[in-house]
Amino acid sequence: MVIKCLWRAKTTLIDAQFSKPLSFTTSSRRHCSQGVMTSKLQLLRSKAAEASKFLSKNGSTHYKQTLEQNKKYIMDPPTIEKCQQLSEQLFYTRLASIPSRYDAFWKEVDHVKQLIKTRKDLKTEDMGIGALFGLECFAWYCAGEIIGRGFTVTGYYV
């Protein structure tokens, strides 16, 4: 394709020397862009092959090194019963942390109530932080709506 692109450009320039107007036709532009895309695709393929070779050489070394560093977390032998036991431990540990998280939540609520009661004593900086927090919450809400609609900004697909 690149050769076709260069050939068309060369013939167009030769035609211009013999008093024909210099013009690139739509098809020659299309072939040129296809040639550029083909060369970029070949470059991408070569880079991907290079990365694949690097990972095949060094990937297993990194994997082994990571396992060696985290050996204390590996259960030997990895049986289904052991995995189920660990899953239950995680569940009940999280369940046991609910009261402390519940208390922390109500402390935060009490702090916000206190701020609202003494809002006349609030500094502009605190109000700005509150406004930015509200704006961030709204932005995350909008992002969730866009994602929920299938990445459309205008509306739902019907």
PDB file of C-alpha atoms in Angstrom:
ATOM      1  CA  MET A   1       0.000   0.000   0.000  1.00  0.00           C
ATOM      2  CA  VAL A   2       2.816   2.408   0.864  1.00  0.00           C
ATOM      3  CA  ILE A   3       4.362   1.761  -2.556  1.00  0.00           C
ATOM      4  CA  LYS A   4       1.011   2.449  -4.255  1.00  0.00           C
ATOM      5  CA  CYS A   5       0.716   5.670  -2.276  1.00  0.00           C
ATOM      6  CA  LEU A   6       4.199   6.802  -3.272  1.00  0.00           C
ATOM      7  CA  TRP A   7       3.625   5.745  -6.899  1.00  0.00           C
ATOM      8  CA  ARG A   8       0.396   7.774  -7.124  1.00  0.00           C
ATOM      9  CA  ALA A   9       2.106  10.827  -5.617  1.00  0.00           C
ATOM     10  CA  LYS A  10       4.996  10.456  -8.075  1.00  0.00           C
ATOM     11  CA  THR A  11       2.733  10.104 -11.108  1.00  0.00           C
ATOM     12  CA  THR A  12       0.679  13.095  -9.990  1.00  0.00           C
ATOM     13  CA  LEU A  13       3.832  15.208  -9.724  1.00  0.00           C
ATOM     14  CA  ILE A  14       5.015  14.029 -13.166  1.00  0.00           C
ATOM     15  CA  ASP A  15       1.609  14.945 -14.625  1.00  0.00           C
ATOM     16  CA  ALA A  16       1.979  18.405 -13.071  1.00  0.00           C
ATOM     17  CA  GLN A  17       5.247  18.924 -14.937  1.00  0.00           C
ATOM     18  CA  PHE A  18       3.426  18.439 -18.240  1.00  0.00           C
ATOM     19  CA  SER A  19       0.958  21.251 -17.492  1.00  0.00           C
ATOM     20  CA  LYS A  20      -1.750  19.115 -15.969  1.00  0.00           C
ATOM     21  CA  PRO A  21      -3.093  20.411 -12.676  1.00  0.00           C
ATOM     22  CA  LEU A  22      -1.625  18.882  -9.538  1.00  0.00           C
ATOM     23  CA  SER A  23      -4.398  17.007  -7.797  1.00  0.00           C
ATOM     24  CA  PHE A  24      -4.738  14.154  -5.420  1.00  0.00           C
ATOM     25  CA  THR A  25      -7.875  12.213  -6.013  1.00  0.00           C
ATOM     26  CA  THR A  26     -10.003  10.850  -3.232  1.00  0.00           C
ATOM     27  CA  SER A  27      -8.898   7.325  -4.032  1.00  0.00           C
ATOM     28  CA  SER A  28      -5.222   8.289  -3.813  1.00  0.00           C
ATOM     29  CA  ARG A  29      -5.833   9.902  -0.412  1.00  0.00           C
ATOM     30  CA  ARG A  30      -7.695   6.808   0.714  1.00  0.00           C
ATOM     31  CA  HIS A  31      -4.829   4.560  -0.401  1.00  0.00           C
ATOM     32  CA  CYS A  32      -2.309   6.839   1.320  1.00  0.00           C
ATOM     33  CA  SER A  33      -4.213   6.723   4.598  1.00  0.00           C
ATOM     34  CA  GLN A  34      -4.588   2.962   4.280  1.00  0.00           C
ATOM     35  CA  GLY A  35      -0.848   2.726   3.736  1.00  0.00           C
ATOM     36  CA  VAL A  36      -0.149   4.789   6.808  1.00  0.00           C
ATOM     37  CA  MET A  37      -2.570   2.689   8.836  1.00  0.00           C
ATOM     38  CA  THR A  38      -0.947  -0.502   7.543  1.00  0.00           C
ATOM     39  CA  SER A  39       2.505   0.685   8.549  1.00  0.00           C
ATOM     40  CA  LYS A  40       1.235   1.715  12.002  1.00  0.00           C
ATOM     41  CA  LEU A  41      -0.440  -1.673  12.391  1.00  0.00           C
ATOM     42  CA  GLN A  42       2.811  -3.436  11.522  1.00  0.00           C
ATOM     43  CA  LEU A  43       4.650  -1.257  14.047  1.00  0.00           C
ATOM     44  CA  LEU A  44       2.049  -2.098  16.693  1.00  0.00           C
ATOM     45  CA  ARG A  45       2.378  -5.813  15.925  1.00  0.00           C
ATOM     46  CA  SER A  46       6.147  -5.674  16.253  1.00  0.00           C
ATOM     47  CA  LYS A  47       5.884  -3.817  19.587  1.00  0.00           C
ATOM     48  CA  ALA A  48       3.338  -6.384  20.836  1.00  0.00           C
ATOM     49  CA  ALA A  49       5.651  -9.223  19.821  1.00  0.00           C
ATOM     50  CA  GLU A  50       8.523  -7.501  21.636  1.00  0.00           C
ATOM     51  CA  ALA A  51       6.425  -7.132  24.788  1.00  0.00           C
ATOM     52  CA  SER A  52       5.316 -10.747  24.562  1.00  0.00           C
ATOM     53  CA  LYS A  53       8.931 -11.929  24.322  1.00  0.00           C
ATOM     54  CA  PHE A  54       9.889  -9.756  27.314  1.00  0.00           C
ATOM     55  CA  LEU A  55       7.026 -11.139  29.403  1.00  0.00           C
ATOM     56  CA  SER A  56       7.780 -14.720  28.455  1.00  0.00           C
ATOM     57  CA  LYS A  57      11.400 -14.225  29.570  1.00  0.00           C
ATOM     58  CA  ASN A  58      10.834 -12.136  32.712  1.00  0.00           C
ATOM     59  CA  GLY A  59       7.202 -12.857  33.642  1.00  0.00           C
ATOM     60  CA  SER A  60       7.898 -16.161  35.373  1.00  0.00           C
ATOM     61  CA  THR A  61      10.763 -14.585  37.326  1.00  0.00           C
ATOM     62  CA  HIS A  62       8.471 -11.825  38.611  1.00  0.00           C
ATOM     63  CA  TYR A  63       5.771 -14.390  39.442  1.00  0.00           C
ATOM     64  CA  LYS A  64       8.192 -16.541  41.421  1.00  0.00           C
ATOM     65  CA  GLN A  65       9.644 -13.498  43.185  1.00  0.00           C
ATOM     66  CA  THR A  66       6.173 -12.292  44.212  1.00  0.00           C
ATOM     67  CA  LEU A  67       5.239 -15.718  45.535  1.00  0.00           C
ATOM     68  CA  GLU A  68       8.495 -15.920  47.486  1.00  0.00           C
ATOM     69  CA  GLN A  69       7.935 -12.499  49.085  1.00  0.00           C
ATOM     70  CA  ASN A  70       4.372 -13.406  50.109  1.00  0.00           C
ATOM     71  CA  LYS A  71       5.002 -16.988  51.180  1.00  0.00           C
ATOM     72  CA  LYS A  72       3.540 -16.351  54.642  1.00  0.00           C
ATOM     73  CA  TYR A  73       0.084 -15.744  53.107  1.00  0.00           C
ATOM     74  CA  ILE A  74       0.009 -18.962  51.070  1.00  0.00           C
ATOM     75  CA  MET A  75      -1.898 -21.877  52.575  1.00  0.00           C
ATOM     76  CA  ASP A  76      -0.241 -25.197  51.924  1.00  0.00           C
ATOM     77  CA  PRO A  77      -1.869 -27.415  50.726  1.00  0.00           C
ATOM     78  CA  PRO A  78      -4.516 -25.286  48.987  1.00  0.00           C
ATOM     79  CA  THR A  79      -7.599 -27.397  49.633  1.00  0.00           C
ATOM     80  CA  ILE A  80     -11.253 -26.538  49.171  1.00  0.00           C
ATOM     81  CA  GLU A  81     -11.851 -26.925  52.903  1.00  0.00           C
ATOM     82  CA  LYS A  82      -9.093 -24.432  53.711  1.00  0.00           C
ATOM     83  CA  CYS A  83     -10.517 -21.925  51.184  1.00  0.00           C
ATOM     84  CA  GLN A  84     -13.983 -22.283  52.707  1.00  0.00           C
ATOM     85  CA  GLN A  85     -12.529 -21.788  56.195  1.00  0.00           C
ATOM     86  CA  LEU A  86     -10.727 -18.617  55.097  1.00  0.00           C
ATOM     87  CA  SER A  87     -13.905 -17.343  53.450  1.00  0.00           C
ATOM     88  CA  GLU A  88     -15.863 -17.884  56.669  1.00  0.00           C
ATOM     89  CA  GLN A  89     -13.115 -16.184  58.693  1.00  0.00           C
ATOM     90  CA  LEU A  90     -13.284 -13.143  56.441  1.00  0.00           C
ATOM     91  CA  PHE A  91     -17.086 -13.023  56.654  1.00  0.00           C
ATOM     92  CA  TYR A  92     -17.211 -13.255  60.444  1.00  0.00           C
ATOM     93  CA  THR A  93     -14.328 -10.810  60.870  1.00  0.00           C
ATOM     94  CA  ARG A  94     -16.233  -8.271  58.790  1.00  0.00           C
ATOM     95  CA  LEU A  95     -19.404  -9.067  60.694  1.00  0.00           C
ATOM     96  CA  ALA A  96     -17.610  -8.478  64.006  1.00  0.00           C
ATOM     97  CA  SER A  97     -16.413  -5.050  62.804  1.00  0.00           C
ATOM     98  CA  ILE A  98     -19.956  -3.764  62.216  1.00  0.00           C
ATOM     99  CA  PRO A  99     -20.491  -2.325  65.743  1.00  0.00           C
ATOM    100  CA  SER A 100     -17.307  -0.263  65.623  1.00  0.00           C
ATOM    101  CA  ARG A 101     -18.134   1.013  62.140  1.00  0.00           C
ATOM    102  CA  TYR A 102     -21.687   1.777  63.298  1.00  0.00           C
ATOM    103  CA  ASP A 103     -20.355   3.828  66.199  1.00  0.00           C
ATOM    104  CA  ALA A 104     -17.918   5.678  63.926  1.00  0.00           C
ATOM    105  CA  PHE A 105     -20.794   6.510  61.547  1.00  0.00           C
ATOM    106  CA  TRP A 106     -22.893   8.039  64.322  1.00  0.00           C
ATOM    107  CA  LYS A 107     -19.930  10.043  65.601  1.00  0.00           C
ATOM    108  CA  GLU A 108     -19.573  11.523  62.108  1.00  0.00           C
ATOM    109  CA  VAL A 109     -23.312  12.297  61.999  1.00  0.00           C
ATOM    110  CA  ASP A 110     -23.101  14.007  65.408  1.00  0.00           C
ATOM    111  CA  HIS A 111     -20.132  16.067  64.179  1.00  0.00           C
ATOM    112  CA  VAL A 112     -22.089  17.201  61.104  1.00  0.00           C
ATOM    113  CA  LYS A 113     -25.079  18.090  63.305  1.00  0.00           C
ATOM    114  CA  GLN A 114     -22.793  20.155  65.526  1.00  0.00           C
ATOM    115  CA  LEU A 115     -21.393  21.960  62.460  1.00  0.00           C
ATOM    116  CA  ILE A 116     -24.932  22.764  61.307  1.00  0.00           C
ATOM    117  CA  LYS A 117     -25.874  24.116  64.756  1.00  0.00           C
ATOM    118  CA  THR A 118     -22.826  26.405  64.800  1.00  0.00           C
ATOM    119  CA  ARG A 119     -22.903  27.303  61.116  1.00  0.00           C
ATOM    120  CA  LYS A 120     -22.524  31.004  61.905  1.00  0.00           C
ATOM    121  CA  ASP A 121     -19.075  30.257  63.297  1.00  0.00           C
ATOM    122  CA  LEU A 122     -18.011  28.350  60.171  1.00  0.00           C
ATOM    123  CA  LYS A 123     -15.139  29.698  58.163  1.00  0.00           C
ATOM    124  CA  THR A 124     -15.365  30.235  54.437  1.00  0.00           C
ATOM    125  CA  GLU A 125     -12.777  27.494  53.998  1.00  0.00           C
ATOM    126  CA  ASP A 126     -15.026  24.933  55.718  1.00  0.00           C
ATOM    127  CA  MET A 127     -18.004  25.955  53.598  1.00  0.00           C
ATOM    128  CA  GLY A 128     -15.876  25.668  50.466  1.00  0.00           C
ATOM    129  CA  ILE A 129     -14.794  22.168  51.452  1.00  0.00           C
ATOM    130  CA  GLY A 130     -18.429  21.217  52.033  1.00  0.00           C
ATOM    131  CA  ALA A 131     -19.437  22.647  48.679  1.00  0.00           C
ATOM    132  CA  LEU A 132     -16.643  20.761  46.915  1.00  0.00           C
ATOM    133  CA  PHE A 133     -17.698  17.560  48.657  1.00  0.00           C
ATOM    134  CA  GLY A 134     -21.279  18.064  47.477  1.00  0.00           C
ATOM    135  CA  LEU A 135     -20.058  18.781  43.964  1.00  0.00           C
ATOM    136  CA  GLU A 136     -17.951  15.620  43.994  1.00  0.00           C
ATOM    137  CA  CYS A 137     -20.943  13.559  45.135  1.00  0.00           C
ATOM    138  CA  PHE A 138     -23.022  15.011  42.315  1.00  0.00           C
ATOM    139  CA  ALA A 139     -20.259  14.282  39.777  1.00  0.00           C
ATOM    140  CA  TRP A 140     -20.054  10.650  40.899  1.00  0.00           C
ATOM    141  CA  TYR A 141     -23.846  10.417  40.652  1.00  0.00           C
ATOM    142  CA  CYS A 142     -23.725  11.745  37.081  1.00  0.00           C
ATOM    143  CA  ALA A 143     -20.904   9.339  36.178  1.00  0.00           C
ATOM    144  CA  GLY A 144     -22.944   6.444  37.558  1.00  0.00           C
ATOM    145  CA  GLU A 145     -25.973   7.505  35.556  1.00  0.00           C
ATOM    146  CA  ILE A 146     -23.942   7.732  32.347  1.00  0.00           C
ATOM    147  CA  ILE A 147     -22.422   4.305  32.950  1.00  0.00           C
ATOM    148  CA  GLY A 148     -25.827   2.870  33.808  1.00  0.00           C
ATOM    149  CA  ARG A 149     -27.279   4.188  30.563  1.00  0.00           C
ATOM    150  CA  GLY A 150     -24.613   2.422  28.552  1.00  0.00           C
ATOM    151  CA  PHE A 151     -22.181   5.351  28.248  1.00  0.00           C
ATOM    152  CA  THR A 152     -24.640   7.750  26.642  1.00  0.00           C
ATOM    153  CA  VAL A 153     -24.943  11.316  27.830  1.00  0.00           C
ATOM    154  CA  THR A 154     -28.235  12.122  26.143  1.00  0.00           C
ATOM    155  CA  GLY A 155     -30.497   9.340  27.361  1.00  0.00           C
ATOM    156  CA  TYR A 156     -31.387   5.699  27.440  1.00  0.00           C
ATOM    157  CA  TYR A 157     -31.375   3.428  24.417  1.00  0.00           C
ATOM    158  CA  VAL A 158     -34.961   2.661  23.429  1.00  0.00           C
TER     159      VAL A 158
END
